[in-house]
PDB file of C-alpha atoms in Angstrom:
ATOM      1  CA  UNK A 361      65.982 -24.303 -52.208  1.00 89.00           C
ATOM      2  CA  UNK A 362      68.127 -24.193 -49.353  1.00 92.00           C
ATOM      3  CA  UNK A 363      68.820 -21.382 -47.287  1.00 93.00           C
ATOM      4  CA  UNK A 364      72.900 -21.122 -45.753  1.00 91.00           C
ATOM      5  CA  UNK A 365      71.866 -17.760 -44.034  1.00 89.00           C
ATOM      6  CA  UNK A 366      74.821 -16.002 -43.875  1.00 89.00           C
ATOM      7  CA  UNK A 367      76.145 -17.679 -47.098  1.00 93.00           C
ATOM      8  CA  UNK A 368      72.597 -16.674 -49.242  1.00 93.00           C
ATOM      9  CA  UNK A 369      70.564 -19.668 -50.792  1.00 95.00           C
ATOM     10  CA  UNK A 370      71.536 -22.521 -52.836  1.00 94.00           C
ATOM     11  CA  UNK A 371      69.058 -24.166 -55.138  1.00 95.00           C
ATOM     12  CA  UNK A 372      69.671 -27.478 -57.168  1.00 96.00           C
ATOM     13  CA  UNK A 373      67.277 -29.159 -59.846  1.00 96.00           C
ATOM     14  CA  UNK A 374      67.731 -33.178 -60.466  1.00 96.00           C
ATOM     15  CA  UNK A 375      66.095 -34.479 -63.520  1.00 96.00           C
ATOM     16  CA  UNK A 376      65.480 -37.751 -65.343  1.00 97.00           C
ATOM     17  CA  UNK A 377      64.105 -39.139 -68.180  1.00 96.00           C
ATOM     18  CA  UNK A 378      63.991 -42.660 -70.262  1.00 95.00           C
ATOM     19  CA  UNK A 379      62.294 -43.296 -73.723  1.00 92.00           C
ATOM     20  CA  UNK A 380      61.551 -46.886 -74.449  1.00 91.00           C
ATOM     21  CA  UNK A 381      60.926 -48.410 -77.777  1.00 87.00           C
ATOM     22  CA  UNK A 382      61.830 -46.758 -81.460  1.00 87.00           C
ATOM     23  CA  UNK A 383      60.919 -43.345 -82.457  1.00 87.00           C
ATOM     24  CA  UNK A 384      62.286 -40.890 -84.711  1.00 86.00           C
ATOM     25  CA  UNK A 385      64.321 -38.090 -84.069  1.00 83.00           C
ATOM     26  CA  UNK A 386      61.601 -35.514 -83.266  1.00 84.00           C
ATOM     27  CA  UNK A 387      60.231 -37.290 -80.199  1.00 88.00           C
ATOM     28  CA  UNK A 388      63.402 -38.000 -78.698  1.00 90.00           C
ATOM     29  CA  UNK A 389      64.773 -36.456 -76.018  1.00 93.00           C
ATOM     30  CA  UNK A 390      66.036 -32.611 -77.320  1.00 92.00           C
ATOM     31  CA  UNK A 391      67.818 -30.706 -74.581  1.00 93.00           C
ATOM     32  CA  UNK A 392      66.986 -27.536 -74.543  1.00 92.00           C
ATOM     33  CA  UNK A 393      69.612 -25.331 -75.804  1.00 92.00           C
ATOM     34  CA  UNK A 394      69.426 -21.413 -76.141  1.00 92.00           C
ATOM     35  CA  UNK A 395      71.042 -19.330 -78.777  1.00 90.00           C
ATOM     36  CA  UNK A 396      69.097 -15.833 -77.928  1.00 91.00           C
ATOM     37  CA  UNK A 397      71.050 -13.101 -75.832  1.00 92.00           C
ATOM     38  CA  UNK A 398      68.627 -13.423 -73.048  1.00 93.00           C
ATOM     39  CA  UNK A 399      69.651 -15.899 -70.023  1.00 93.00           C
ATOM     40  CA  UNK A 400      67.165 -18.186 -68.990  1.00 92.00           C
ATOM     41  CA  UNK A 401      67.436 -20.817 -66.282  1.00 89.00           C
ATOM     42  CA  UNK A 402      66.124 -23.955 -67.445  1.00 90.00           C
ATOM     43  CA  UNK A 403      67.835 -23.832 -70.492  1.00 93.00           C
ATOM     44  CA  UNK A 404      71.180 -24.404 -71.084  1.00 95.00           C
ATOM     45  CA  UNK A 405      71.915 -20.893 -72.483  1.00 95.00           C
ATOM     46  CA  UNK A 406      75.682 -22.174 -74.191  1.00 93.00           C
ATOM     47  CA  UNK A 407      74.403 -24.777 -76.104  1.00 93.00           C
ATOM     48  CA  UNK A 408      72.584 -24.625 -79.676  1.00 90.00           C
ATOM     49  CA  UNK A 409      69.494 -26.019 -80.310  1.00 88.00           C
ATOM     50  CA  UNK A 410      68.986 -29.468 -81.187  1.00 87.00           C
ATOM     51  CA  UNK A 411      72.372 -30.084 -80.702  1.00 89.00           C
ATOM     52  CA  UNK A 412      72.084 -33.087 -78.447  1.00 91.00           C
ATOM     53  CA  UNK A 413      69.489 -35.687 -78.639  1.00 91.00           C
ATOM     54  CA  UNK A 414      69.020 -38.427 -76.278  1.00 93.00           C
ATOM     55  CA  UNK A 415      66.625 -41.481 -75.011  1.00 91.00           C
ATOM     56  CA  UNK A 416      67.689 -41.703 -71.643  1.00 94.00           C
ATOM     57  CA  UNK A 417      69.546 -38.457 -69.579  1.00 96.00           C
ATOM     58  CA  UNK A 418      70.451 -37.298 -66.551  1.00 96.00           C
ATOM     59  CA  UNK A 419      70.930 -33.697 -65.499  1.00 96.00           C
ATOM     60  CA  UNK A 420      71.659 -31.299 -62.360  1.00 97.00           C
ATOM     61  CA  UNK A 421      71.423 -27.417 -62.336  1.00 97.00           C
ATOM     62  CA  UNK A 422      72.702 -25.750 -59.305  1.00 97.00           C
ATOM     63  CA  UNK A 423      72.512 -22.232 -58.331  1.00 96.00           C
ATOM     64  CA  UNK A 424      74.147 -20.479 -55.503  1.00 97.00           C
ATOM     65  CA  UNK A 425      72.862 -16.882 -55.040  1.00 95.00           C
ATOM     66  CA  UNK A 426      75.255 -15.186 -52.546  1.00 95.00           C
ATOM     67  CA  UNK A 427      72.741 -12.111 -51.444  1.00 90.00           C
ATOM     68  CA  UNK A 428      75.481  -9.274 -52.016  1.00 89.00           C
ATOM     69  CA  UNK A 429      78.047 -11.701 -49.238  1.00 92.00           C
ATOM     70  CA  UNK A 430      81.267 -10.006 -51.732  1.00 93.00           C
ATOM     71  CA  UNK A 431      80.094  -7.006 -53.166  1.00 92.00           C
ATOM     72  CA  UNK A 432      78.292  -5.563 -49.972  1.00 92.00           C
ATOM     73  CA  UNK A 433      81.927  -5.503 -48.409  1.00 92.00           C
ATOM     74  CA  UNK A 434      82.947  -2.385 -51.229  1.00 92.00           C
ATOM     75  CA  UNK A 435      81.345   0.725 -50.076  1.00 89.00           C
ATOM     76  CA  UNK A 436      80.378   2.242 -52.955  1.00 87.00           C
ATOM     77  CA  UNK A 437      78.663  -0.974 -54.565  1.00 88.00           C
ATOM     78  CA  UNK A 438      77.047  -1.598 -50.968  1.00 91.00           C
ATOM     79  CA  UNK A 439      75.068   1.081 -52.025  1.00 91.00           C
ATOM     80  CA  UNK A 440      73.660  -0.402 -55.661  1.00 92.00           C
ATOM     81  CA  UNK A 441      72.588  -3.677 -53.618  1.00 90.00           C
ATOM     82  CA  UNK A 442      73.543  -5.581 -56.505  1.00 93.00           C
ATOM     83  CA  UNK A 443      73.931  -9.676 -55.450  1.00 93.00           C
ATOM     84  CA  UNK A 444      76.287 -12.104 -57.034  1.00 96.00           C
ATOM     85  CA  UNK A 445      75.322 -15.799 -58.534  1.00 96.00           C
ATOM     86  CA  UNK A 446      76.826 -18.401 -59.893  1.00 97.00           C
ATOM     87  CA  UNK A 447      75.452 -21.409 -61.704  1.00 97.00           C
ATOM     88  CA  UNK A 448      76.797 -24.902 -62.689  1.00 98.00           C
ATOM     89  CA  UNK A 449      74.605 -27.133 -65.413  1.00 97.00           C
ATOM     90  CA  UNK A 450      75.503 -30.496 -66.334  1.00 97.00           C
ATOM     91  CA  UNK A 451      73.756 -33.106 -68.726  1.00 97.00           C
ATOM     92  CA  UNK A 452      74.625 -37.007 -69.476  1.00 96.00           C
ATOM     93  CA  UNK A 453      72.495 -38.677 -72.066  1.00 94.00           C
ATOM     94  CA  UNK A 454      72.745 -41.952 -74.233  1.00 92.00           C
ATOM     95  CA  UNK A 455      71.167 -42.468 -77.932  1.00 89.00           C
ATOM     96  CA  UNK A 456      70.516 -45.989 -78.852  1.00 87.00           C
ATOM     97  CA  UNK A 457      70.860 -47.140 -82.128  1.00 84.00           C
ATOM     98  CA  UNK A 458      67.331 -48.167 -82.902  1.00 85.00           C
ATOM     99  CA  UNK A 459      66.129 -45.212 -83.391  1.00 81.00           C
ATOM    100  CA  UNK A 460      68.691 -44.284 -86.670  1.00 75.00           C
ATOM    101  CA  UNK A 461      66.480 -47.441 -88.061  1.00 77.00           C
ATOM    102  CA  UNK A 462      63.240 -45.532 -88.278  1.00 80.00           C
ATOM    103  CA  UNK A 463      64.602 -42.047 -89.501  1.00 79.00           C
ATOM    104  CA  UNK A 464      68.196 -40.984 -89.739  1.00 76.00           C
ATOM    105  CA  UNK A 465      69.379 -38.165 -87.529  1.00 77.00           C
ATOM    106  CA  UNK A 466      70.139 -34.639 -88.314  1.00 80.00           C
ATOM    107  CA  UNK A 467      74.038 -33.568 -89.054  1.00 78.00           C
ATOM    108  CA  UNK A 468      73.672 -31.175 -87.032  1.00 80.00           C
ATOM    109  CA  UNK A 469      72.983 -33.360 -83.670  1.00 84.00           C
ATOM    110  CA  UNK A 470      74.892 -35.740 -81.564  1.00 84.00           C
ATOM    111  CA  UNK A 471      74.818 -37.968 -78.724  1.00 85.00           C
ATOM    112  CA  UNK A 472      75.936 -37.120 -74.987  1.00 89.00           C
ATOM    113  CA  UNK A 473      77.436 -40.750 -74.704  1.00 80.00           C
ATOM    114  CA  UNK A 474      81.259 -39.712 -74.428  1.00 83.00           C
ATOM    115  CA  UNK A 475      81.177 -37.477 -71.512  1.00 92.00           C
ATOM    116  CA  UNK A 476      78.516 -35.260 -69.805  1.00 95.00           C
ATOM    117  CA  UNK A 477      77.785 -31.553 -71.545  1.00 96.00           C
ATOM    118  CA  UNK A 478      78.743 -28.549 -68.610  1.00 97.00           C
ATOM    119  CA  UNK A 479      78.113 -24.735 -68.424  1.00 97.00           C
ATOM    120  CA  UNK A 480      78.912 -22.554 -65.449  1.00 98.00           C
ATOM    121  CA  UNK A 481      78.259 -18.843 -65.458  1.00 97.00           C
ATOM    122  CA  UNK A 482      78.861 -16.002 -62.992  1.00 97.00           C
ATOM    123  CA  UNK A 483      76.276 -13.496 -62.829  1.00 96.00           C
ATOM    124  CA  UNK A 484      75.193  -9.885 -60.978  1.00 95.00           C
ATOM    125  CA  UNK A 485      71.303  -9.568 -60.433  1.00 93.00           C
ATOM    126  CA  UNK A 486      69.303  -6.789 -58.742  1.00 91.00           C
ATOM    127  CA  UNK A 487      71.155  -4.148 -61.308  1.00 92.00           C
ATOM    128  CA  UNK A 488      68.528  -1.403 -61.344  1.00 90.00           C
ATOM    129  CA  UNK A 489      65.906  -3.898 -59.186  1.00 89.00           C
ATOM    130  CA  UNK A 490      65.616  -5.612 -62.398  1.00 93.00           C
ATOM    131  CA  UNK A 491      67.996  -6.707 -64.454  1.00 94.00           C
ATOM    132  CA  UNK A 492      70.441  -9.561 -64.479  1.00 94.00           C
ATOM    133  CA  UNK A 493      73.823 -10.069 -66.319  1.00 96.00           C
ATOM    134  CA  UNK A 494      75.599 -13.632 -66.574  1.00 96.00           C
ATOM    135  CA  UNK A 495      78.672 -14.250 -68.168  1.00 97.00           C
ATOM    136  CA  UNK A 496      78.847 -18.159 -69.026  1.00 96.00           C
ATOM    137  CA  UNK A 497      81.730 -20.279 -69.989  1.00 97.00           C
ATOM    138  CA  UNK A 498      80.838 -23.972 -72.312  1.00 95.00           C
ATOM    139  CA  UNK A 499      83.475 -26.455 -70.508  1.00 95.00           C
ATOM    140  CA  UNK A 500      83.564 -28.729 -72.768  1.00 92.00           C
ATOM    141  CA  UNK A 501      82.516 -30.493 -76.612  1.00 90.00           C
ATOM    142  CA  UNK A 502      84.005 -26.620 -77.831  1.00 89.00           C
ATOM    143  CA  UNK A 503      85.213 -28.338 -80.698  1.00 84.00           C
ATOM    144  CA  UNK A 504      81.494 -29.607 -81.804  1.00 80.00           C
ATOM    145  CA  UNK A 505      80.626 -27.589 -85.410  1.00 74.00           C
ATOM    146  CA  UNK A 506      78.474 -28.287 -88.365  1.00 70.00           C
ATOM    147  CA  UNK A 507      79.468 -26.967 -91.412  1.00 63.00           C
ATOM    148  CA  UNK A 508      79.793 -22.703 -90.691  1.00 69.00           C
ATOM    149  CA  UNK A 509      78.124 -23.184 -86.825  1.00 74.00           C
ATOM    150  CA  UNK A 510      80.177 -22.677 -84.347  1.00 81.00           C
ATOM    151  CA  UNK A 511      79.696 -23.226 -80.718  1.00 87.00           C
ATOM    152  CA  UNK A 512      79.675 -20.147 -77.863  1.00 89.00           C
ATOM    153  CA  UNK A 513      82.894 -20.832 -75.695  1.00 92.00           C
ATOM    154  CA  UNK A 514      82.277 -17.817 -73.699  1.00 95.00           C
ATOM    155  CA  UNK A 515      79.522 -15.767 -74.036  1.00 94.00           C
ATOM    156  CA  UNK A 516      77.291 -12.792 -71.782  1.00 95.00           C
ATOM    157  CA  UNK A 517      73.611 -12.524 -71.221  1.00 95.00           C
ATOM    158  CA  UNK A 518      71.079 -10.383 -69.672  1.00 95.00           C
ATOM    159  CA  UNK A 519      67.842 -10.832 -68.206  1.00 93.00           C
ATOM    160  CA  UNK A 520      65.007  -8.758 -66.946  1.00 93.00           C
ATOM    161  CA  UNK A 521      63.689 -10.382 -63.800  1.00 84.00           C
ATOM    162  CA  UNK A 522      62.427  -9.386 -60.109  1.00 79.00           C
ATOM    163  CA  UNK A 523      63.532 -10.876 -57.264  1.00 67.00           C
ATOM    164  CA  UNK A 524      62.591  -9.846 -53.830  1.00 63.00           C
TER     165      UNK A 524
END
């Protein structure tokens, strides 16, 4: 976390992983997607589950909380003490072949290997001391479906959650 004073607090998450050898599907790497109406911040709340697999990834969150810096300028909002946010969440992953060898994949799943998976969302928190409303946007693999599934392009979720 790192505080900009003024400008509120920015916080970033880095994380890695490898696998090494051949396992099958279930122990690979299964990003965490989140297809609930409740936001949650490790997850990546635009993507379904199990809908990327991978045995080696990269991935960043970042999350700038502005501390009311835009909404504290209109008077009657000042009031509410609501505080803006905005998030950015990006993945990159390979799948190696080996692993189709010991059990075949799912339909359903893919592989991050053509270009990294990103959300952003824009969100209001302190609403009632409490609560927390995001609206996230899925930037990109919108065309991914299996068979009736469709993917969340655009999409709003709450969250109950105290900050002080």
């Amino acid at each position: 976390k790192i505080y900009l004073g003024y400008l509120g607090s920015f916080r970033y998450t880095l994380e890695a992983g490898k696998l090494w050898g051949a396992v099958p599907y279930p122990f690979l790497f299964v990003h965490q997607g989140n297809e609930t109406w409740g936001y949650t911040n490790s997850d990546f709340n635009a993507m379904n589950i199990g809908e990327f697999m991978s045995d080696e990834y990269a991935s960043i969150m970042i999350q700038h909380h502005f501390e009311g810096l835009f909404l504290n300028r209109i008077p009657l909002l000042k009031r509410l003490k609501w505080r803006e946010v905005i998030v950015g969440k990006a993945i990159y992953g390979r799948l190696s072949e080996r692993h189709s060898k010991v059990m075949d994949l799912p339909d359903f799943t893919s592989s991050l290997s053509e270009k990294p998976y990103i959300e952003v969302s824009a969100g209001i928190e302190n609403i009632f001391k409490v609560f927390r409303i995001d609206a996230l946007w899925r930037i990109n693999y919108i065309d991914n479906t299996y068979k009736d599934i469709d993917v969340l392009r655009f999409g709003l979720r709450g969250r109950f959650q105290i900050s002080f």
